[in-house]
Amino acid sequence: MWRKGEQEMKTKNLFRERRNASWQTGLRYFRIIAGSGGTPLFLLLVISLSAYLYTLLLQKLPHDFPVELLLALLVALVVTPCSVRTFIKEPDTVFLLPMESHMKPYFTASLRYSIVIQVITTVFLISLLYPLYRARVGEVDTFLLILVGILLLKAWNIYSYWQSLHYQIGRLLHPYLRFVINFSLAALFFYREMAWWIWLIFLLALTLFTWMDHALSDRNRVPWYLLVEKEEQKRSSYYAIANLFVDVPQVLFRIKRRRVLTWLIDHLPFKQKYSLLYLYLRTFIRHNIYLGIYFRILLVGVILISIIRNPWLVIITYLIALVLNGIQLPSIVSHHQRHIWVQLYPLAKSVKKASFSQLTFGLLTIQSVFMILPLLFQKENILFSLHLFLAGLLLCYGLSYHYLPKKVEIIRG
Amino acid sequence: MLEVTNLSGGYTQSKPVIHQLTFQVKPHQMVGLIGVNGAGKSTTIKHILGLMKPFTGSITLNGSTIEENPTQFRSQIAYIPETPSLYKELTLWEHMKLTAMAYGLDEKTLQERGKRLLQIFHMERQVDWFPDTFSKGMKQKVMILCAFLVKPSLLIVDEPFVGLDPLAIHSLLELLVEMKEEGAGILISTHILGTAEKYCDQLILLHDGKIALQGSVETMGEQAGLPNATLDELFIHVAKG
């Protein structure tokens, strides 16, 4: 009995060590990012813009708009996605496997940790809804009451999600079911509907869920591989965010096939000098982050240029959007430079450099075309649009052929 | 074709891993590089590939060194690494296409050689798969497919048999013999002494970064003062000092 307790103590301490190590890494990146020049400025820009759009929404929202439903939807979108940080790594499937029966304290600690962290982020996100609630629905005291309800709901969601990881079947359906429950409950909160039978139905639904958790899950086994996969996804999404600001060597990318876009780039000529461009283009299209960031910046750029009236602000937005997309591209190359094949290919250094410049110039030119379209549709000042477009192209050229190649360490070396 | 002369090298100047290696690989020749773990086989290969810089000595391929013309030098070599290294973002066929493009083959050659190789290694069903679904053996096959696609004048193979199924080992050996007959030189590092003895024209037995014995099994036996010894006996004799 005494030995058993000792093993349990060890796994619990192991969790604590891993959690601390993870926080240290996180803080290290945070320091680097906060210290790097443009980042805080960029975030400030994004935040003030969002605040501006939020106040605009509060003013312009029609009076018969069902705010309660919108709030319920947003709450459900915040409450439903859950994760449990287990810090389980691939080698654990070998080295921790003998400890499987002693892992309970480890996972209890991890569940508790995840609930605390996500309850805190939920408080933050839900408070953002307060101005909307205050303007249309009710007072601060009822909001606080609702907040407590939402936090309990969140904790239950995380617990239920954790159970669902043990399911033998039906795991992928689980978030949708939770979404329905969360949305309905949140709507009841906001409508302050008190009819007892509605609450009864929900009590029954929750009981059903809890029963399902117990019936469908094999709770004696640890779903090791699933945990490794979830943990890698979580880590790679953190690194992907950090990678926007600093070069993160250990970014784990997820790959998507994206048939249509692949088909679009399949017309690249079959020539030796385009071989790296072939690789870079596929990398750009199939990685979870590059393309996502590219489209988001493009979209935000197009929207801002359509609504901003001040010509100076239009110029600044246009050029900044190009720079923002440009600076993420060198990591496509440095990502591959360490690859043995890229080192062994019989390609001259000039070809390697040219491939990167072609990629960057192509992508940025496409972006500048799309961002000029809203100005052309307004037909107010065609000459202004053309000048801006030319300035944009010049910037694209400078970025692609002079500034950004210097950022790719190995091309230089 | 490949001339390695007095090659010394390693990761740090103060601690060379390989010492004064001299050997050749001629056309129509398969040379086996054998030795215990850590004897310097992979380090030797990395130097020939130009991934590491020699401290002293020279490596020439068909008369020129990598410094003189890196592109030309590299275009004559293909390599099958010990640990498969693939692009996560490319499918099997795209790996072959990229290799063909990078080595300046034309599309027709890619189609012809590629289809045949896929058939030989039973990988036709997997052409559109991404490598994260591949087993170790399948990943190794991708490396083999790409190397044979290039048809270089020098093929360097580092411990290729681990993880391959017997059928694939058989096909690989057949292809190696075929390439040799067509005039290529092959440098192969392996622990499987039986295969090395049977297929290689020359053997190099490395020990502690130096060439302990070199030549055919008979000449190696004479060098060691153990005539009529088998390769296994010679190997153990050298390895135990």
XYZ file of C-alpha atoms in Angstrom:
654
model
C 0.000 0.000 0.000
C 2.781 2.350 0.964
C 4.630 1.764 -2.342
C 1.509 2.455 -4.299
C 1.115 5.883 -2.725
C 4.704 6.647 -3.566
C 4.164 6.007 -7.285
C 1.088 8.232 -7.223
C 3.116 10.993 -5.601
C 5.689 10.686 -8.377
C 3.233 11.043 -11.216
C 1.641 14.022 -9.512
C 5.050 15.685 -9.162
C 5.812 14.849 -12.774
C 2.766 16.833 -13.834
C 3.849 19.753 -11.710
C 7.341 19.726 -13.245
C 5.985 19.639 -16.761
C 3.499 22.403 -16.099
C 6.269 24.622 -14.707
C 8.561 23.852 -17.626
C 5.783 24.733 -20.054
C 5.132 28.044 -18.300
C 8.815 28.874 -18.374
C 8.996 28.289 -22.110
C 5.848 30.362 -22.553
C 7.232 33.247 -20.516
C 10.507 33.145 -22.415
C 8.671 33.552 -25.700
C 6.449 36.212 -24.197
C 9.508 38.240 -23.178
C 11.038 37.944 -26.640
C 7.798 38.911 -28.350
C 7.043 41.809 -25.992
C 10.599 43.061 -26.466
C 10.532 42.896 -30.253
C 9.935 46.285 -31.835
C 6.691 46.383 -33.795
C 4.640 43.761 -31.986
C 3.110 45.764 -29.118
C 2.324 48.550 -31.568
C 0.643 46.123 -33.942
C -1.449 44.622 -31.137
C -2.452 48.086 -29.953
C -3.577 48.861 -33.502
C -5.677 45.693 -33.689
C -7.208 46.271 -30.240
C -8.164 49.890 -30.855
C -9.649 48.988 -34.217
C -11.728 46.208 -32.644
C -12.884 48.579 -29.881
C -13.924 51.102 -32.519
C -15.904 48.482 -34.455
C -17.536 47.305 -31.192
C -18.839 50.761 -30.279
C -20.036 51.154 -33.856
C -21.954 47.885 -33.498
C -23.556 49.071 -30.238
C -24.791 52.251 -31.931
C -25.949 50.805 -35.226
C -27.608 47.594 -34.009
C -31.358 47.749 -34.838
C -33.623 47.877 -31.789
C -35.595 44.789 -32.710
C -32.407 42.738 -33.055
C -32.526 39.607 -30.841
C -29.477 40.528 -28.748
C -30.193 37.686 -26.320
C -29.751 35.125 -29.076
C -26.529 36.755 -30.285
C -25.184 36.730 -26.719
C -26.178 33.094 -26.280
C -24.423 32.192 -29.526
C -21.233 33.973 -28.481
C -21.329 32.341 -25.060
C -21.763 28.919 -26.651
C -18.800 29.636 -28.949
C -16.684 30.491 -25.914
C -17.849 27.662 -23.687
C -17.920 24.715 -26.099
C -14.279 24.501 -27.265
C -12.353 22.826 -24.483
C -8.947 21.354 -24.003
C -7.137 19.505 -21.283
C -3.434 20.214 -21.054
C -1.854 16.879 -20.168
C 1.704 17.630 -21.329
C 1.849 14.030 -22.535
C 4.662 13.504 -25.025
C 5.281 10.835 -27.590
C 7.980 8.987 -25.570
C 5.463 8.657 -22.720
C 3.697 5.973 -24.729
C 6.754 3.866 -23.985
C 8.141 5.166 -20.708
C 4.985 6.015 -18.779
C 3.041 2.992 -19.992
C 4.179 0.828 -17.038
C 2.810 3.559 -14.745
C -0.617 3.551 -16.384
C -2.419 2.358 -13.266
C -0.766 5.084 -11.181
C -1.535 7.949 -13.538
C -4.804 9.020 -11.926
C -3.326 11.840 -9.779
C -1.446 13.084 -12.839
C -4.588 13.448 -14.894
C -6.641 14.799 -11.988
C -4.025 17.513 -11.579
C -4.091 18.193 -15.302
C -7.891 18.431 -15.342
C -7.870 20.789 -12.363
C -5.183 22.929 -13.985
C -7.096 23.124 -17.270
C -10.319 24.111 -15.522
C -8.606 26.928 -13.585
C -6.888 28.347 -16.673
C -9.936 28.156 -18.899
C -12.271 29.586 -16.274
C -9.957 32.603 -16.079
C -9.923 33.073 -19.863
C -13.709 32.602 -19.906
C -14.144 35.393 -17.334
C -12.076 37.621 -19.574
C -13.927 36.760 -22.780
C -17.406 36.918 -21.268
C -16.716 40.329 -19.697
C -16.183 41.602 -23.227
C -19.905 40.948 -23.741
C -20.855 43.188 -20.824
C -21.196 46.462 -22.805
C -23.612 44.763 -25.192
C -25.544 43.225 -22.301
C -25.667 46.508 -20.421
C -26.892 48.410 -23.500
C -29.748 46.076 -24.386
C -30.513 43.411 -21.800
C -29.956 44.198 -18.157
C -27.991 45.458 -15.187
C -24.626 44.511 -13.721
C -25.973 42.310 -10.894
C -27.848 39.977 -13.212
C -24.808 39.868 -15.498
C -22.607 38.721 -12.625
C -25.143 36.038 -11.747
C -25.165 34.852 -15.339
C -21.361 34.894 -15.380
C -21.274 32.494 -12.423
C -23.665 30.194 -14.294
C -21.503 30.332 -17.417
C -18.351 29.501 -15.441
C -20.026 26.447 -13.902
C -21.124 25.453 -17.392
C -17.556 25.840 -18.665
C -16.149 23.666 -15.896
C -18.729 21.008 -16.667
C -17.825 21.238 -20.393
C -14.148 20.619 -19.693
C -14.937 17.677 -17.461
C -17.300 16.221 -20.035
C -14.763 16.796 -22.822
C -12.176 14.910 -20.788
C -14.608 12.014 -20.453
C -15.248 12.076 -24.194
C -11.538 11.514 -24.887
C -12.061 8.058 -23.382
C -15.032 7.269 -25.631
C -14.742 4.241 -27.828
C -17.302 5.680 -30.266
C -19.045 8.983 -30.883
C -16.218 11.229 -29.691
C -16.440 13.588 -32.674
C -20.156 14.158 -32.118
C -19.602 15.222 -28.538
C -18.777 18.939 -29.099
C -21.898 19.415 -31.227
C -24.113 17.995 -28.506
C -22.416 20.215 -25.951
C -22.873 23.209 -28.225
C -26.640 22.642 -28.344
C -26.830 22.392 -24.564
C -24.598 25.420 -24.021
C -26.509 27.560 -26.486
C -29.903 26.654 -25.044
C -28.795 27.158 -21.464
C -27.182 30.505 -22.266
C -30.351 31.621 -24.066
C -32.368 30.712 -20.973
C -29.946 32.745 -18.850
C -30.301 35.825 -21.032
C -34.087 35.597 -21.442
C -34.273 35.002 -17.688
C -36.833 32.337 -18.388
C -37.778 30.749 -15.102
C -40.446 28.241 -16.028
C -39.629 25.201 -13.907
C -40.285 22.592 -16.576
C -37.589 24.059 -18.876
C -35.065 23.666 -16.101
C -36.272 20.154 -15.533
C -35.618 19.262 -19.169
C -32.097 20.574 -18.899
C -31.466 18.742 -15.692
C -32.486 15.603 -17.555
C -30.204 16.458 -20.504
C -27.243 16.961 -18.201
C -27.971 13.685 -16.439
C -28.139 11.952 -19.799
C -24.744 13.395 -20.702
C -23.160 12.290 -17.461
C -24.646 8.848 -17.941
C -23.273 8.769 -21.509
C -19.824 9.684 -20.237
C -19.911 6.710 -17.965
C -21.423 4.292 -20.446
C -19.322 5.070 -23.521
C -15.903 5.610 -22.043
C -13.354 2.994 -21.189
C -12.024 4.663 -18.092
C -9.439 2.089 -17.173
C -7.315 2.810 -20.207
C -5.411 5.996 -20.873
C -5.951 7.090 -24.508
C -2.202 7.681 -24.938
C -2.007 8.302 -28.671
C -4.983 10.632 -28.662
C -3.437 12.609 -25.819
C -0.120 12.868 -27.667
C -1.957 14.127 -30.740
C -4.055 16.666 -28.796
C -1.010 17.891 -26.935
C 0.970 18.323 -30.152
C -1.896 20.247 -31.724
C -2.106 22.519 -28.708
C 1.619 23.116 -28.616
C 1.853 23.735 -32.331
C -0.970 26.269 -32.210
C 0.845 28.166 -29.442
C 4.087 28.033 -31.399
C 2.266 29.096 -34.544
C 1.071 32.237 -32.755
C 4.572 32.932 -31.407
C 5.959 32.227 -34.864
C 4.101 35.269 -36.171
C 6.450 37.454 -34.191
C 9.666 35.473 -33.740
C 11.176 32.504 -35.531
C 10.218 29.404 -33.542
C 12.356 26.449 -34.534
C 10.158 23.710 -33.100
C 6.905 24.659 -34.794
C 4.942 21.515 -35.555
C 2.833 22.017 -38.585
C -0.335 20.319 -39.552
C -0.751 19.532 -43.217
C -3.911 19.815 -45.278
C -4.218 18.509 -48.805
C -6.230 21.427 -50.333
C -6.878 19.913 -53.756
C -8.238 22.989 -55.512
C -5.358 25.257 -54.572
C -2.850 22.519 -55.374
C -4.446 22.206 -58.796
C -4.001 25.952 -59.264
C -0.250 25.769 -58.682
C 0.170 22.590 -60.720
C 0.851 24.639 -63.846
C 4.364 25.505 -62.753
C 6.754 24.569 -65.610
C 8.716 21.334 -65.123
C 12.144 22.936 -64.935
C 15.108 22.523 -62.644
C 15.133 26.183 -61.662
C 11.549 25.954 -60.415
C 12.072 22.888 -58.217
C 12.378 24.823 -54.964
C 9.499 27.076 -55.926
C 7.469 23.878 -56.382
C 8.357 22.892 -52.824
C 7.766 26.355 -51.337
C 4.391 26.816 -53.007
C 3.140 23.476 -51.750
C 4.474 24.288 -48.304
C 2.668 27.627 -48.353
C -0.617 26.114 -49.427
C -0.680 23.014 -47.262
C 0.548 24.257 -43.918
C -2.099 25.171 -41.421
C -0.682 28.607 -40.702
C 0.917 30.351 -43.681
C -2.140 30.317 -45.897
C -4.464 31.091 -42.961
C -2.508 34.198 -42.017
C -2.190 35.267 -45.637
C -5.933 35.126 -46.227
C -6.788 36.776 -42.934
C -4.484 39.717 -43.552
C -5.748 39.956 -47.125
C -9.352 39.919 -45.970
C -8.844 42.476 -43.211
C -6.976 44.652 -45.700
C -9.804 44.488 -48.253
C -12.450 45.254 -45.600
C -10.534 48.169 -44.107
C -9.797 49.671 -47.513
C -13.487 49.397 -48.420
C -14.697 51.266 -45.337
C -11.929 53.780 -44.591
C -12.525 57.168 -46.246
C -9.338 59.021 -45.289
C -6.852 58.579 -48.211
C -3.791 58.657 -45.941
C -5.217 55.874 -43.793
C -5.950 53.908 -46.973
C -2.337 54.246 -48.102
C -0.982 53.210 -44.710
C -3.339 50.226 -44.453
C -2.501 49.106 -47.971
C 1.252 49.143 -47.421
C 1.180 47.733 -43.877
C -0.944 44.793 -45.009
C 1.677 43.967 -47.657
C 4.520 44.162 -45.149
C 2.630 42.019 -42.625
C 2.164 39.235 -45.128
C 5.713 39.599 -46.402
C 7.425 39.112 -43.057
C 5.858 35.714 -42.425
C 7.236 34.217 -45.663
C 10.967 33.795 -44.882
C 10.103 31.067 -42.381
C 8.855 28.889 -45.268
C 12.423 28.813 -46.512
C 14.273 28.513 -43.208
C 11.882 25.696 -42.356
C 13.254 23.704 -45.299
C 16.883 24.824 -45.281
C 17.705 22.375 -42.520
C 16.307 19.562 -44.620
C 19.024 17.277 -45.962
C 17.575 17.095 -49.489
C 17.535 20.837 -49.944
C 21.212 20.809 -48.998
C 22.018 18.011 -51.448
C 20.115 19.168 -54.540
C 22.433 20.262 -57.338
C 21.090 23.814 -57.307
C 23.168 26.958 -57.343
C 22.798 29.457 -54.512
C 21.396 31.993 -56.972
C 18.564 29.585 -57.843
C 17.762 29.121 -54.153
C 17.618 32.863 -53.642
C 15.561 33.459 -56.768
C 13.003 30.805 -55.749
C 12.266 32.643 -52.532
C 11.995 36.025 -54.264
C 9.633 34.613 -56.903
C 7.413 33.091 -54.229
C 7.251 36.299 -52.224
C 6.768 38.589 -55.176
C 4.008 36.393 -56.602
C 2.054 36.169 -53.366
C 2.384 39.837 -52.509
C 1.396 40.920 -56.012
C -1.775 38.819 -55.802
C -2.522 40.486 -52.476
C -1.965 43.997 -53.839
C -4.327 43.287 -56.743
C -7.096 42.088 -54.440
C -6.672 45.032 -52.086
C -6.907 47.600 -54.866
C -10.223 46.175 -56.159
C -12.490 47.882 -53.582
C -10.984 51.246 -54.563
C -11.579 50.577 -58.262
C -15.206 49.643 -57.579
C -15.754 52.937 -55.803
C -14.753 54.655 -59.091
C -14.143 57.894 -57.228
C -10.495 58.232 -57.909
C -9.067 55.849 -60.447
C -5.797 57.774 -60.651
C -5.276 57.536 -56.886
C -5.889 53.772 -57.042
C -3.392 53.312 -59.854
C -0.732 55.308 -58.053
C -1.304 53.342 -54.882
C -1.133 50.092 -56.836
C 2.191 51.074 -58.388
C 3.580 52.089 -55.001
C 2.415 48.717 -53.689
C 4.176 46.850 -56.489
C 7.346 48.786 -55.828
C 7.127 47.816 -52.161
C 6.497 44.167 -53.116
C 9.582 44.232 -55.320
C 11.771 45.786 -52.644
C 10.538 43.335 -50.026
C 10.884 40.287 -52.257
C 14.224 40.966 -53.874
C 16.085 43.010 -51.272
C 14.760 43.163 -47.746
C 13.231 39.736 -47.067
C 15.967 37.537 -48.614
C 18.287 38.983 -45.979
C 15.958 37.602 -43.342
C 16.513 34.059 -44.552
C 19.648 33.169 -42.676
C 20.784 30.215 -44.741
C 20.377 31.800 -48.148
C 22.742 34.448 -46.892
C 25.167 31.960 -45.313
C 35.450 7.915 -60.353
C 35.284 8.684 -56.611
C 38.737 9.273 -55.180
C 39.106 9.783 -51.447
C 42.677 10.659 -50.503
C 44.066 11.023 -46.973
C 40.690 12.175 -45.685
C 40.552 13.273 -42.045
C 37.547 14.968 -40.561
C 34.987 15.170 -37.795
C 32.822 17.622 -35.914
C 35.596 19.512 -34.105
C 39.176 20.058 -35.239
C 40.623 18.807 -31.958
C 38.776 15.493 -32.181
C 38.818 14.005 -35.671
C 36.448 11.088 -36.121
C 38.054 9.691 -39.269
C 41.780 9.531 -39.961
C 43.690 9.437 -43.230
C 41.166 7.451 -45.269
C 42.205 6.574 -48.808
C 39.993 4.569 -51.125
C 38.308 4.616 -54.535
C 34.994 3.682 -56.018
C 35.285 2.851 -59.715
C 32.542 2.557 -62.333
C 30.935 -0.914 -62.374
C 31.986 -1.364 -58.776
C 30.138 -1.842 -55.508
C 32.205 -0.973 -52.432
C 31.031 -2.016 -48.987
C 31.776 0.114 -45.945
C 31.619 -1.978 -42.779
C 32.502 -1.510 -39.124
C 30.926 -1.373 -35.649
C 28.634 1.457 -34.553
C 30.683 4.611 -34.230
C 33.529 3.401 -36.458
C 33.054 6.424 -38.726
C 30.944 5.072 -41.591
C 28.285 7.776 -41.558
C 30.863 10.511 -40.975
C 32.772 9.336 -44.045
C 29.566 9.462 -46.072
C 28.727 12.966 -44.841
C 32.120 14.171 -45.996
C 31.668 12.687 -49.451
C 28.220 14.305 -49.733
C 29.765 17.647 -48.853
C 27.684 18.054 -45.696
C 30.909 18.221 -43.664
C 34.219 19.818 -44.592
C 37.393 17.706 -44.443
C 40.192 18.858 -42.104
C 42.791 17.420 -44.456
C 42.741 15.343 -47.616
C 40.579 15.569 -50.703
C 37.515 14.062 -52.284
C 37.188 14.167 -56.071
C 34.372 12.863 -58.205
C 35.221 12.329 -61.879
C 38.190 14.609 -61.437
C 36.678 17.626 -59.682
C 36.043 18.560 -56.060
C 32.885 20.013 -54.579
C 34.561 23.408 -54.112
C 35.360 23.672 -57.818
C 31.785 23.118 -58.961
C 29.221 22.270 -56.294
C 26.252 21.966 -58.667
C 28.066 19.659 -61.055
C 29.483 17.587 -58.158
C 26.095 17.144 -56.484
C 24.245 16.326 -59.692
C 26.351 13.156 -60.011
C 25.482 11.745 -56.585
C 22.333 10.210 -55.194
C 21.988 9.246 -51.567
C 19.834 6.874 -49.584
C 20.100 7.941 -45.932
C 20.027 5.676 -42.923
C 17.053 7.495 -41.430
C 14.415 8.420 -43.994
C 13.885 12.141 -44.255
C 10.711 13.280 -46.001
C 8.749 16.462 -46.617
C 5.582 16.366 -44.537
C 3.853 18.600 -47.073
C 4.461 16.469 -50.179
C 2.816 13.244 -51.303
C 4.854 10.286 -52.503
C 4.524 11.236 -56.163
C 5.367 14.856 -55.391
C 8.568 13.693 -53.699
C 9.520 11.957 -56.930
C 8.511 14.931 -59.049
C 10.522 17.360 -56.921
C 13.556 15.074 -57.082
C 13.230 14.802 -60.856
C 12.952 18.585 -61.190
C 15.854 19.312 -58.856
C 18.149 16.909 -60.679
C 17.137 18.284 -64.060
C 15.365 15.213 -65.449
C 12.581 15.705 -67.977
C 8.959 14.837 -67.394
C 9.008 11.797 -69.671
C 11.910 10.223 -67.771
C 10.058 10.850 -64.518
C 6.970 9.065 -65.839
C 8.880 6.086 -67.221
C 11.342 5.490 -64.406
C 8.879 6.523 -61.737
C 6.121 4.134 -62.816
C 8.562 1.237 -63.060
C 10.079 1.912 -59.624
C 6.666 2.263 -57.985
C 5.720 -1.079 -59.447
C 8.929 -2.785 -58.315
C 8.491 -1.601 -54.740
C 4.701 -2.111 -54.642
C 3.993 1.524 -53.851
C 1.525 2.323 -56.657
C -1.397 2.457 -54.255
C 0.362 5.041 -52.085
C 1.321 7.621 -54.747
C -1.089 10.235 -53.412
C -0.471 9.617 -49.735
C 1.290 11.940 -47.340
C 4.286 10.451 -45.533
C 2.843 10.769 -42.035
C 0.766 7.681 -42.795
C 3.822 5.676 -43.929
C 5.584 2.981 -41.923
C 9.365 3.144 -41.446
C 9.823 0.679 -44.300
C 7.610 2.699 -46.644
C 9.503 5.887 -45.826
C 12.732 4.073 -46.591
C 11.216 3.000 -49.915
C 10.517 6.631 -50.810
C 14.207 7.386 -50.292
C 15.121 4.442 -52.521
C 12.636 5.462 -55.216
C 14.013 8.995 -55.359
C 17.633 7.837 -55.496
C 17.043 5.364 -58.327
C 14.957 7.925 -60.172
C 18.027 10.136 -60.492
C 20.266 7.346 -61.876
C 23.467 9.048 -60.728
C 26.980 7.986 -61.590
C 27.679 7.518 -57.872
C 25.117 6.089 -55.479
C 25.753 6.292 -51.747
C 23.662 4.023 -49.576
C 23.737 4.136 -45.779
C 22.405 1.013 -44.045
C 19.421 0.546 -46.352
C 18.065 -2.825 -45.261
C 16.752 -2.000 -41.788
C 12.982 -1.847 -41.757
C 12.557 -3.126 -45.326
C 10.541 -6.282 -45.922
C 12.379 -9.234 -47.535
C 10.706 -8.598 -50.872
C 11.891 -4.988 -50.919
C 15.424 -6.004 -49.880
C 15.476 -8.390 -52.812
C 14.280 -5.707 -55.260
C 16.780 -3.203 -53.866
C 19.686 -5.606 -54.360
C 18.518 -6.388 -57.879
C 18.377 -2.685 -58.716
C 21.810 -2.084 -57.217
C 23.245 -4.825 -59.414
C 21.427 -3.410 -62.437
C 22.832 0.070 -61.787
C 26.304 -1.307 -61.308
C 26.084 -3.152 -64.618
C 25.016 0.063 -66.306
C 28.280 1.634 -65.118
C 27.508 3.383 -61.854
C 29.706 3.200 -58.787
C 28.061 2.303 -55.479
C 29.270 2.921 -51.942
C 27.179 1.005 -49.450
C 27.448 1.002 -45.680
C 25.897 -1.957 -43.897
C 25.991 -4.259 -40.888
C 24.702 -7.208 -42.851
C 28.004 -8.897 -43.574
C 26.583 -11.771 -45.588
C 25.031 -9.381 -48.086
C 28.166 -7.248 -48.165
C 30.352 -10.266 -48.868
C 28.038 -11.589 -51.555
C 27.414 -8.344 -53.463
C 30.417 -6.077 -52.960
C 33.488 -6.143 -55.176
C 35.565 -4.373 -52.550
C 35.189 -4.006 -48.813
C 36.477 -1.368 -46.438
C 36.532 -2.337 -42.786
C 36.652 0.756 -40.595
C 37.748 0.669 -36.974
C 38.067 3.768 -34.772
C 37.962 5.985 -37.842
C 40.824 4.242 -39.595
C 40.825 1.715 -42.398
C 41.691 -1.577 -40.694
C 41.378 -3.860 -43.697
C 40.578 -3.219 -47.337
C 40.039 -5.278 -50.491
C 38.353 -8.581 -51.211
C 37.769 -11.011 -48.357
C 40.896 -12.980 -49.374
C 43.179 -9.940 -49.415
C 41.691 -8.759 -46.124
C 42.456 -12.157 -44.607
C 46.036 -11.935 -45.779
C 46.319 -8.379 -44.404
C 45.114 -9.582 -41.021
C 47.413 -12.616 -41.073
C 44.378 -14.900 -41.027
C 44.179 -16.480 -44.483
C 40.955 -18.410 -45.192
C 39.093 -16.468 -42.496
C 35.481 -15.574 -43.234
C 34.312 -11.957 -43.243
C 32.558 -12.508 -39.914
C 35.763 -13.803 -38.338
C 37.758 -10.892 -39.717
C 35.169 -8.418 -38.501
C 35.250 -9.777 -34.969
C 39.018 -10.041 -35.018
C 39.294 -6.332 -35.863
C 36.453 -5.148 -33.650
C 37.893 -6.842 -30.548
C 41.291 -5.329 -31.294
